[in-house]
Coordinates of C-alpha atoms and ligand atoms in Angstrom, one line a residue:
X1033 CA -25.3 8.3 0.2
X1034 CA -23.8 10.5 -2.3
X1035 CA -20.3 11.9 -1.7
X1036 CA -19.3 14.9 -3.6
X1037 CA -16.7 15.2 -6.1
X1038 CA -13.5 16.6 -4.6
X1039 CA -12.4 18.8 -7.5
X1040 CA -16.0 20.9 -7.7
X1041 CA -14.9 23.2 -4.9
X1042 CA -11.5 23.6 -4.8
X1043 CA -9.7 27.0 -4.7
X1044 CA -7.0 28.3 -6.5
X1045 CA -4.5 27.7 -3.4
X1046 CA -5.9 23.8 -3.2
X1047 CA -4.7 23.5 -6.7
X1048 CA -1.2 24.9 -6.1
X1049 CA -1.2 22.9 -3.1
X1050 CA -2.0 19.8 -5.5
X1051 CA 0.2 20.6 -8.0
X1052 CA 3.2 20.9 -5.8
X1053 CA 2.3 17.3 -3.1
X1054 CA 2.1 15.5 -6.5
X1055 CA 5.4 16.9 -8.4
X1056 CA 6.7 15.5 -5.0
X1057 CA 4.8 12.4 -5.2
X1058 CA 6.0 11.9 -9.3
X1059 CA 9.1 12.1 -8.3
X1060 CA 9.6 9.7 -5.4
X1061 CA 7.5 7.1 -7.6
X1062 CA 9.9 7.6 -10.2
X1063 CA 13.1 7.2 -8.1
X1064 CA 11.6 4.4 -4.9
X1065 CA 10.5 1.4 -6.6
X1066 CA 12.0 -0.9 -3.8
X1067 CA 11.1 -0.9 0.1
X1068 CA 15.0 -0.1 -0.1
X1069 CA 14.6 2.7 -2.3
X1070 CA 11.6 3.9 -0.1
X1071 CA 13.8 3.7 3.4
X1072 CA 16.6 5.4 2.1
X1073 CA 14.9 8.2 0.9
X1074 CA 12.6 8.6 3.9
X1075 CA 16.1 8.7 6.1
X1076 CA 16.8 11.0 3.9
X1077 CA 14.3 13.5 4.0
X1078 CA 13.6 12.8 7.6
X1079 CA 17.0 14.1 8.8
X1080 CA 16.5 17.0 6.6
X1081 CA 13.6 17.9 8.9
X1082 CA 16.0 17.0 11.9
X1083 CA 15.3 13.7 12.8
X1084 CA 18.0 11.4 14.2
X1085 CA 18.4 8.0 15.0
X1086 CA 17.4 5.6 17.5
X1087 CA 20.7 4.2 18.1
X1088 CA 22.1 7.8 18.0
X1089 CA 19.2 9.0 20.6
X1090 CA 20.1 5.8 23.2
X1091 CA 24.2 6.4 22.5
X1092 CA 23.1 10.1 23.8
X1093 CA 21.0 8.6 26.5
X1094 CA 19.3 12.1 27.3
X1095 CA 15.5 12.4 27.8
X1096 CA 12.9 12.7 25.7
X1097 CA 11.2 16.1 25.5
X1098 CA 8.7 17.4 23.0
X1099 CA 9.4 17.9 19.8
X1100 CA 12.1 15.5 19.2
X1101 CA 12.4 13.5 16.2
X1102 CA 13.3 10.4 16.0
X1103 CA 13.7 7.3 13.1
X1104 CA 14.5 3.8 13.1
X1105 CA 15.5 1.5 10.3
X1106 CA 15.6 -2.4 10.2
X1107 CA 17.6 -4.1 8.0
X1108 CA 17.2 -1.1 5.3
X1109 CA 13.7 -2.1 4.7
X1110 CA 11.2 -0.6 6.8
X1111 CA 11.4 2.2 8.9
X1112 CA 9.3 4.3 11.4
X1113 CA 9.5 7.8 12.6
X1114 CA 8.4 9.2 15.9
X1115 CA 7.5 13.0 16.5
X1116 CA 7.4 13.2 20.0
X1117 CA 4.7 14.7 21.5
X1118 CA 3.7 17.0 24.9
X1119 CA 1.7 14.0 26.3
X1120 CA 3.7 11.2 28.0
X1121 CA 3.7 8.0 26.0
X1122 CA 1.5 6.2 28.1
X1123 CA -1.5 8.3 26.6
X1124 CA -0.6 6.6 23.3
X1125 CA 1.0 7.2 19.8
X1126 CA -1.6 9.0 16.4
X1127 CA 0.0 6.0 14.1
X1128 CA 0.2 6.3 10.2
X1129 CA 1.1 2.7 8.8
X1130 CA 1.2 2.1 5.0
X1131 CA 3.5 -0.6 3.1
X1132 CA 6.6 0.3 0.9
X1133 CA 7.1 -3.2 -0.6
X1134 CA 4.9 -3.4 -4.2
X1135 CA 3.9 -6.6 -6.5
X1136 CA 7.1 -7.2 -8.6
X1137 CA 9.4 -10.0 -10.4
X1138 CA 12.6 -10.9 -8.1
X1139 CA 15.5 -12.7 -9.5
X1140 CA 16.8 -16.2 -7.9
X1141 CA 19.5 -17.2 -6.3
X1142 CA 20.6 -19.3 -9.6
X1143 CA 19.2 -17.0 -12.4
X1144 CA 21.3 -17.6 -15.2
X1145 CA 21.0 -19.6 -17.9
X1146 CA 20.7 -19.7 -22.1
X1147 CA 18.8 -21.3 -24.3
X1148 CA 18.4 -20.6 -27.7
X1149 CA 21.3 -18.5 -27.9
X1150 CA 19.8 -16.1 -26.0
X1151 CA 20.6 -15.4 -22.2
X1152 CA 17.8 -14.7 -19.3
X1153 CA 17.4 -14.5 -15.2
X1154 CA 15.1 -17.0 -14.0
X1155 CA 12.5 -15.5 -11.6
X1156 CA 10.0 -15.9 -9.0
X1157 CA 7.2 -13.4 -8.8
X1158 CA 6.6 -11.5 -5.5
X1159 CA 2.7 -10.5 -4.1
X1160 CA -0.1 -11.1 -6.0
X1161 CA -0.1 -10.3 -10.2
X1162 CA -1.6 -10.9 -13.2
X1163 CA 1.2 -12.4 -15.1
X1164 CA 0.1 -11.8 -18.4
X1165 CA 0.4 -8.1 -17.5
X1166 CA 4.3 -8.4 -17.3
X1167 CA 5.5 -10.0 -20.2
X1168 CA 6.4 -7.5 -23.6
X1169 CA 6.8 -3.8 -21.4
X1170 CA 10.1 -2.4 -20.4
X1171 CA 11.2 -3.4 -17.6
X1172 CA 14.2 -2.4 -15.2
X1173 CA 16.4 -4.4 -12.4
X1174 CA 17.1 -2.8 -8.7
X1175 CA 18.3 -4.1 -5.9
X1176 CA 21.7 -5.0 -4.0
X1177 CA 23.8 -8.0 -4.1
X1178 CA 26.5 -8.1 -1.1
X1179 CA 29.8 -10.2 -1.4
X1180 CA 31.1 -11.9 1.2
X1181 CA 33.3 -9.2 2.7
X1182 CA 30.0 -7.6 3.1
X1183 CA 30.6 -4.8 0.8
X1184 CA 27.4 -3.8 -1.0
X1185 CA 26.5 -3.4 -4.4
X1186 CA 23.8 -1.1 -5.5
X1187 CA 21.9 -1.5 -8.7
X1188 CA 19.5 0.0 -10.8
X1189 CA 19.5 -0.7 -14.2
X1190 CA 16.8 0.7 -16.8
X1191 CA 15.9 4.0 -15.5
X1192 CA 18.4 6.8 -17.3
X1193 CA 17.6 7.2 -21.0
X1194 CA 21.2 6.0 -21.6
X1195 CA 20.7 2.7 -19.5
X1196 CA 19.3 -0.6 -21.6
X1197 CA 15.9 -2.4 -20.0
X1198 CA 15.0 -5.4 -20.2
X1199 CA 11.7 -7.6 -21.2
X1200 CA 9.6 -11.0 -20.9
X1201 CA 9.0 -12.3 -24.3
X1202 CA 5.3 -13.3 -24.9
X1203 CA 3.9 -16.0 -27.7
X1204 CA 3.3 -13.9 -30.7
X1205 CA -0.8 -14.3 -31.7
X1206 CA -0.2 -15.9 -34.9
X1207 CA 1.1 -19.1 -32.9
X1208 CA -1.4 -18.4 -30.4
X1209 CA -4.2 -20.5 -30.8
X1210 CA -3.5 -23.1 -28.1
X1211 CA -2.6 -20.1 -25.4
X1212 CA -5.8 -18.2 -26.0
X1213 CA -7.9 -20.9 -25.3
X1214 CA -6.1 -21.0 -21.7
X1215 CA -7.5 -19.6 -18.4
X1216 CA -5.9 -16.1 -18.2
X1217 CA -3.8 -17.4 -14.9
X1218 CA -2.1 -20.0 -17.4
X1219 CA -1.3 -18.0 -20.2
X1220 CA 1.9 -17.2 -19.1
X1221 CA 2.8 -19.6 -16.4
X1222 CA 5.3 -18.8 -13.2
X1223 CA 8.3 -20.4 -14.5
X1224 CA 8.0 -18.8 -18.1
X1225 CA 8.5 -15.3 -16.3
X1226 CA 11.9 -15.2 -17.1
X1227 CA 13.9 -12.2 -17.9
X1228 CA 15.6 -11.3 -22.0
X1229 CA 19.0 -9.9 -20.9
X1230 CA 21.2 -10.3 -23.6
X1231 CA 22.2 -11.9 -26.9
X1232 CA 25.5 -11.2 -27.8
X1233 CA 27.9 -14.5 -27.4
X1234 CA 31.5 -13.9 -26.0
X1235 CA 33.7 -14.5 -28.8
X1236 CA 35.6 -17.8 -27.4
X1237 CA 35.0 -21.8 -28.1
X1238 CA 33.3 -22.2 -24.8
X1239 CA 29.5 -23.0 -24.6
X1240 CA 27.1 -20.6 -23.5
X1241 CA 29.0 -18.0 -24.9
X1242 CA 25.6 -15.6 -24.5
X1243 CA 25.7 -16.1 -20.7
X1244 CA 29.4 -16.0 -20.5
X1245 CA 29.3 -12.4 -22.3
X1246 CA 26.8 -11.1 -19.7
X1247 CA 29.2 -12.8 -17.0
X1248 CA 32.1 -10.5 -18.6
X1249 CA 29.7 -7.5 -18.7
X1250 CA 28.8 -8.1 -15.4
X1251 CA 32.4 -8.4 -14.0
X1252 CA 33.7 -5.8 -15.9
X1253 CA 31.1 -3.0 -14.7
X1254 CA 30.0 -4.0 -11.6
X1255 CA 32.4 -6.5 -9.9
X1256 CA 29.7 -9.3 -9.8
X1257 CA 30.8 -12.7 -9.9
X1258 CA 28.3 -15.2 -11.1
X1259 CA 28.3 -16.8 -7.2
X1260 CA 27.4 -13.4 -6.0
X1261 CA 23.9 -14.0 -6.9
X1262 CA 23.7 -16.4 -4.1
X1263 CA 23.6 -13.1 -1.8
X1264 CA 21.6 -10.8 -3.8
X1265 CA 18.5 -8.9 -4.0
X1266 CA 17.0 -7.9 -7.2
X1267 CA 13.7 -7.1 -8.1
X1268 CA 12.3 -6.6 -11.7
X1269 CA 10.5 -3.6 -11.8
X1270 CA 8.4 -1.8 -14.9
X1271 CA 11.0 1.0 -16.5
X1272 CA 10.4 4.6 -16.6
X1273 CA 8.7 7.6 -14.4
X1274 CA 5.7 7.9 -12.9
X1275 CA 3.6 10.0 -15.5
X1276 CA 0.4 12.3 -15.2
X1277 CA -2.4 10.8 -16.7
X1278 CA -5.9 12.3 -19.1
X1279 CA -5.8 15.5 -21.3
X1280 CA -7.1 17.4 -18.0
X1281 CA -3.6 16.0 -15.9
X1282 CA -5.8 15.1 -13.2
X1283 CA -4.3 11.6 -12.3
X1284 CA -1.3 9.7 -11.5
X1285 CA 0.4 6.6 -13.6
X1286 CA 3.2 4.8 -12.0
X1287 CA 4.3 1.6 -10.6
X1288 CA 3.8 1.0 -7.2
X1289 CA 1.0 3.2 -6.1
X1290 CA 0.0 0.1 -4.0
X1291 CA 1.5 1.5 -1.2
X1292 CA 3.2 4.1 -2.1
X1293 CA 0.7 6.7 -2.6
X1294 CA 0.0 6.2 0.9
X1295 CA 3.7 5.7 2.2
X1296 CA 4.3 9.2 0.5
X1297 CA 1.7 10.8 2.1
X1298 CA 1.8 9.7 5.4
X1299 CA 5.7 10.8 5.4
X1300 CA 4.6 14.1 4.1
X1301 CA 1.8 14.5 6.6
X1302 CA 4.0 13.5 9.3
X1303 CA 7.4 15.7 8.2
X1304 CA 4.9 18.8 7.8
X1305 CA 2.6 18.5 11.5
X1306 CA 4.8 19.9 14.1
X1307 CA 4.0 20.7 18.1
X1308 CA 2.0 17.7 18.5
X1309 CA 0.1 17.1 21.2
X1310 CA 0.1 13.2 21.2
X1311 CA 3.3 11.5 19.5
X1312 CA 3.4 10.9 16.4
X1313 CA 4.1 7.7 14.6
X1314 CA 4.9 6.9 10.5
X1315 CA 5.2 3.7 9.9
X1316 CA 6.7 2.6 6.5
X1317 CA 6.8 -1.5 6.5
X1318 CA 8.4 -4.0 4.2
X1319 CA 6.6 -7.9 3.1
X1320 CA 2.5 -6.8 3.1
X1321 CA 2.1 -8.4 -0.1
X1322 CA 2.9 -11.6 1.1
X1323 CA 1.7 -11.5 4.6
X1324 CA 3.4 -9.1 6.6
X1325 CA 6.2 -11.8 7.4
X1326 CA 9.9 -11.9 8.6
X1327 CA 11.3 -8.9 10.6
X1328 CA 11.3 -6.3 8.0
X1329 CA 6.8 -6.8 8.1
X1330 CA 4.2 -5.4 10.3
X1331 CA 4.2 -9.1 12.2
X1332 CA 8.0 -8.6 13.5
X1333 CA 8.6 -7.1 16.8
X1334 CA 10.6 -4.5 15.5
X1335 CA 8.0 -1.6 16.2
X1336 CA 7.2 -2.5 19.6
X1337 CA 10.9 -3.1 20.5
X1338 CA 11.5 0.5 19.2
X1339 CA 8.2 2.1 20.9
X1340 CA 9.9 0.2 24.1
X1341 CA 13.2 2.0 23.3
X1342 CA 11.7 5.1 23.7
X1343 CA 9.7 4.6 27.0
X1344 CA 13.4 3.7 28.2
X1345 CA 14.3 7.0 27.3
X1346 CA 11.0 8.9 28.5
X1347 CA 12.1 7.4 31.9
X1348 CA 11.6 5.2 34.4
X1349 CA 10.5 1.6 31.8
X1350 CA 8.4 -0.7 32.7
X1351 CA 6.5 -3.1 30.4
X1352 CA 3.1 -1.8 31.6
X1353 CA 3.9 1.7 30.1
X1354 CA 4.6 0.2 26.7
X1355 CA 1.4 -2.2 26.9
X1356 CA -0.7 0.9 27.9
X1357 CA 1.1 3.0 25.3
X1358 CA -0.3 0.6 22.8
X1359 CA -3.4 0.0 23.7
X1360 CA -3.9 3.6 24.0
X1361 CA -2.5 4.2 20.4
X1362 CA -4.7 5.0 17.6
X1363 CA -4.0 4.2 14.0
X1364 CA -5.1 4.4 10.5
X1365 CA -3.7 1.6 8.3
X1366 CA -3.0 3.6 5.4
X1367 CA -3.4 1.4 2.5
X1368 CA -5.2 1.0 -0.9
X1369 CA -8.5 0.9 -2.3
X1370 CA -10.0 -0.6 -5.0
X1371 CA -11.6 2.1 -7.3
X1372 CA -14.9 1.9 -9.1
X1373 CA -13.9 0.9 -12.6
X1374 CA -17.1 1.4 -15.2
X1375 CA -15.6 -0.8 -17.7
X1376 CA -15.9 -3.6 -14.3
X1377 CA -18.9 -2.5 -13.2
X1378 CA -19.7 -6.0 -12.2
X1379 CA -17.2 -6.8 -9.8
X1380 CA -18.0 -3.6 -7.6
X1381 CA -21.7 -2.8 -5.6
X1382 CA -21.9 0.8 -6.0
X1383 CA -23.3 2.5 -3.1
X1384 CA -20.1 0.7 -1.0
X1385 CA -17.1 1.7 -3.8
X1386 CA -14.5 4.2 -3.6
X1387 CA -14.6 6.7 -6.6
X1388 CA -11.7 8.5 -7.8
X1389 CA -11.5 12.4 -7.0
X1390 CA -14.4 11.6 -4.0
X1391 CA -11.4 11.9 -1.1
X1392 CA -9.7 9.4 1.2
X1393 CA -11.4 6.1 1.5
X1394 CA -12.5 4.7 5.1
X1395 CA -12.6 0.9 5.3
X1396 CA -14.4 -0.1 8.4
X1397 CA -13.8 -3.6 7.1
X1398 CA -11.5 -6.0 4.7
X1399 CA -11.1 -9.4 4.3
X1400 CA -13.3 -11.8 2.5
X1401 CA -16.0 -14.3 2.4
X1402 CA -17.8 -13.1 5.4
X1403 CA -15.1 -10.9 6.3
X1404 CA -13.2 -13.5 7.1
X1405 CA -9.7 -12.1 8.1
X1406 CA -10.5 -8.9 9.0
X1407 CA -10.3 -6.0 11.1
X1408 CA -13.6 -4.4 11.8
X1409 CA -12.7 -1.1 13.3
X1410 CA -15.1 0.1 16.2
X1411 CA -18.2 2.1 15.0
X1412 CA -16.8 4.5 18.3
X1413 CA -13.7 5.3 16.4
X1414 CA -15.7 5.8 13.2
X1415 CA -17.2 8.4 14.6
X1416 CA -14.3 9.9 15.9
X1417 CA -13.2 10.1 12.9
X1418 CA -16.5 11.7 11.1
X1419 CA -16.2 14.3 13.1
X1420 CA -12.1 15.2 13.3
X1421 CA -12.3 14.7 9.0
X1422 CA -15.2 17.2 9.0
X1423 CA -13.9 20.0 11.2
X1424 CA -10.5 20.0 9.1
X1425 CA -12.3 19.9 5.0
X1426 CA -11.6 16.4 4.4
X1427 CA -13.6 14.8 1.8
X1428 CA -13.8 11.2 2.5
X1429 CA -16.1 8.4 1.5
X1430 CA -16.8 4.8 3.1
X1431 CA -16.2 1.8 1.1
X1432 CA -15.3 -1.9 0.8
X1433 CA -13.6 -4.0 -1.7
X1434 CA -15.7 -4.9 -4.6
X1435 CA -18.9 -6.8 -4.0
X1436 CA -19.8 -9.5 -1.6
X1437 CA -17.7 -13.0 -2.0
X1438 CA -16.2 -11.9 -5.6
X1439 CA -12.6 -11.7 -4.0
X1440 CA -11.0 -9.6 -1.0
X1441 CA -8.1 -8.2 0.7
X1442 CA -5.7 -7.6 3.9
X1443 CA -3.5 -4.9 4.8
X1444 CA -1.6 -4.6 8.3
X1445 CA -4.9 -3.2 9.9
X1446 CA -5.4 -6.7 11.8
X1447 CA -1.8 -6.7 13.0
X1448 CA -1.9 -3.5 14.9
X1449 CA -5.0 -4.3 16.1
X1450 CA -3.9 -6.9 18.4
X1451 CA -2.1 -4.6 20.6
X1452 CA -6.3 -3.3 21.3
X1453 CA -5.5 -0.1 20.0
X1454 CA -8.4 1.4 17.6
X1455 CA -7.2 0.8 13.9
X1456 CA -9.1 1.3 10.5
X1457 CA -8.3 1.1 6.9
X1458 CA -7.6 4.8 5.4
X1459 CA -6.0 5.3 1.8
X1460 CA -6.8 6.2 -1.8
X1461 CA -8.5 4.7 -4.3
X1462 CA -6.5 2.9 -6.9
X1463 CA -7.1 1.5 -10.7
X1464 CA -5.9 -1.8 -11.9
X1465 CA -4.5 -2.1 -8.8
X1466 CA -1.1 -4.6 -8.8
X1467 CA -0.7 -4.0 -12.4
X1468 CA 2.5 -3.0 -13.5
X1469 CA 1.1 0.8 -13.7
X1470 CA -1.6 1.7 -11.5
X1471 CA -3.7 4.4 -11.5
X1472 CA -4.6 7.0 -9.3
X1473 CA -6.6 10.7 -8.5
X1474 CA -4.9 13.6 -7.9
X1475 CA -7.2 15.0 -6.0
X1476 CA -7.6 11.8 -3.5
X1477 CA -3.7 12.0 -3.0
X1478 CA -4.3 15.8 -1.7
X1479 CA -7.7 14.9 0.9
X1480 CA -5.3 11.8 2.0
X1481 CA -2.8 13.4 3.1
X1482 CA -5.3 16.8 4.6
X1483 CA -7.0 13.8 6.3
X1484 CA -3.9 12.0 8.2
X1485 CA -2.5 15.6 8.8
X1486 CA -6.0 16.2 10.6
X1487 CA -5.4 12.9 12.3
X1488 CA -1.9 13.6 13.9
X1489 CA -3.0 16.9 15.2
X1490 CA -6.3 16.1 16.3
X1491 CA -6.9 12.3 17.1
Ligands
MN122 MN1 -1.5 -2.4 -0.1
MN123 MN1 -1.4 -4.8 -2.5

């Protein structure tokens, strides 16, 4: 079943609209490469739209009434916002969920070192990469690290033309010949992901002079300590904005489109729908790419302590509300697709791939081998769904993830749908997915976020 190319009917307002969600969407690639980059910023631009606090909303202890906005952050990594509704809870929350952590290099607790007269950060990779894809580009450091008073330092170095980057050095081919016979998941190894961040010794009689020179450097302009990396958080992220992409601008390149492109949207969608009639829910979550762990990912309890925060203030609590509130809820787990690539025409079967510039991609399933690990959302909701994307434009297509038993994926579908609220998979279609820049259509960022706007106000 052929789906029509997105682009073949749009109207000059569409591509003003375009143009203006995806200067947006450049720019909060270019400035969130972090689930801490993404919160703050959401904060931000949520209380510019008059949203307020959880804590501030129980401190004022008043009811809820329609219209009120209200965010929750947990431990400056995920967040969710709420736009209350006229409904009472108890009918259920329209929930958009997408991921704000990305596939990325983070520093150890004991990074430094020198060898060679040369100093580096030792590593360990986060989410699932190709390594060979992130040795010899530019690459950039952001994160905190927190001293033991607690006081917090924030860093991000590699961005600003004036700032230096930083790099992992690769075996130049004419030494090669061993590596390239190698499986390309040993080529470069995890332990030889380390980080080039300086050559310059200190000029003193002590050894390690390199490292002892950053030391200084870092001292002298941030205040680090080398023991302060005990209680730090740094991730190694590609340098540089979030570019468009072909002669005809029609795409996105950026790091981090796995989730962001969805993150961005769904915030959009949900900062722009006002006068719900159900509540609205944005759900921005930290850990997906390693399994939705600790109490910054989908698995904490974090969301449904907060949902039971605000049946407390609706009135009159009790734990059934907040079990019917969930199982009433309906959700589209906003995440990534894998997009038809030509030049990997193999790994894909393609009456069941997503295609760039065809719309927002409907998963009914995930998983793998069998679907093994999956949520199979309910052919009942499916059809919801037909219908409520067709009566608002949408241009959407159905697909899976490549072909049958060549690989698979999760995203925080199965999570939500233990609650037995109707989830599906619902996002754009990416290219070279996890890669340090990924790829994506500018005119599947526009339908996504039409399609979760049609969601909040009709679903
Ligand atoms: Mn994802
Ligand atoms: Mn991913």
């Amino acid at each position: 079943m052929e789906r029509k190319n997105a682009w073949k009917d749009y109207s000059s307002t569409d591509l003003k609209e375009i143009d203006m969600l995806c200067t947006g969407y450049i720019d909060f690639l270019s400035s969130c490469k972090t689930e801490r980059e993404c919160t703050k910023r959401t904060i931000e631009l949520a209380k510019e739209k008059g949203y307020i606090s959880i804590e501030e909303a129980v401190e004022n202890g008043r009811e809820l009434k329609p219209g009120d906005k209200i965010y929750a952050a947990c431990m400056c990594k995920s967040v969710i916002l709420f736009n209350i509704g006229k409904k009472p809870l108890e009918e259920g929350l329209n929930i958009l969920g997408a991921h704000i952590d990305s596939p990325r290099i983070d520093i150890k607790q004991n990074p430094l070192y020198e060898d060679g007269g040369l100093a580096y950060f030792d590593t360990h990779y986060y989410g699932g990469i190709k390594k060979y894809q992130w040795v010899t580009i530019p690459l950039a450091i952001h994160g905190v690290v927190v001293k033991k008073d607690g006081s917090k330092i924030n860093i991000c170095i590699g961005e600003n033309e004036e700032d230096p980057v930083f790099c992992i050095t690769d075996l130049l081919i004419h030494l090669a010949g061993e590596q390239m016979e190698k499986k390309a998941a040993k080529v470069i190894e995890g332990e030889k992901l380390d980080l080039l961040i300086g050559s310059m010794p200190l000029d003193s009689e002590e050894k390690e002079n390199v490292k002892e020179n950053v030391i200084k450097i870092l001292k002298d302009s941030y205040g680090i300590e080398e023991e302060d990396f005990m209680s730090a958080e740094l991730e190694i992220v590609p340098a540089g904005k979030a570019r468009e992409l072909g002669f005809d601008k029609s795409m996105v390149i950026s790091y981090g489109q796995d989730d962001r492109v969805c993150a961005y949207t769904s915030l959009a969608a949900m900062l722009e729908m006002e006068n719900v009639d159900k509540t609205s829910c944005c759900l921005l979550v930290d850990k997906e790419e390693i399994g939705s762990v600790g109490a910054t990912g989908m698995q904490s309890h974090f969301f449904e302590n907060t949902v039971a925060e605000l049946i407390n203030l609706e009135g009159n609590y009790s734990e059934l509300k907040l079990k019917r509130c969930l199982k009433n809820s309906r959700m589209l787990s906003s995440d990534v697709n894998a997009a038809y690539d030509p030049l990997f025409a193999d790994a894909f079967e393609k009456k069941n791939s997503s295609y760039c510039g065809k719309g927002v991609v409907f998963s009914k399933f995930t998983g793998s081998r069998g679907k093994s690990g999956s949520n199979d959302a309910n052919a009942e909701y499916l059809a919801v769904l037909r219908n409520i994307m067709d009566n608002n434009n949408v241009n959407y297509q159905m697909a899976e993830l490549g072909k049958v038993d060549i690989g698979g994926g999760g995203t925080i579908a199965y999570i939500l749908s233990l609650y037995g609220m109707e989830v599906i998979d619902c996002g754009v279609a990416v290219l070279n997915m996890h890669a340090p820049w990924e790829v994506t259509s500018k005119a599947d960022i526009y339908e996504t976020k039409k399609c979760y706007m049609a969601f909040l106000k009709d679903a």
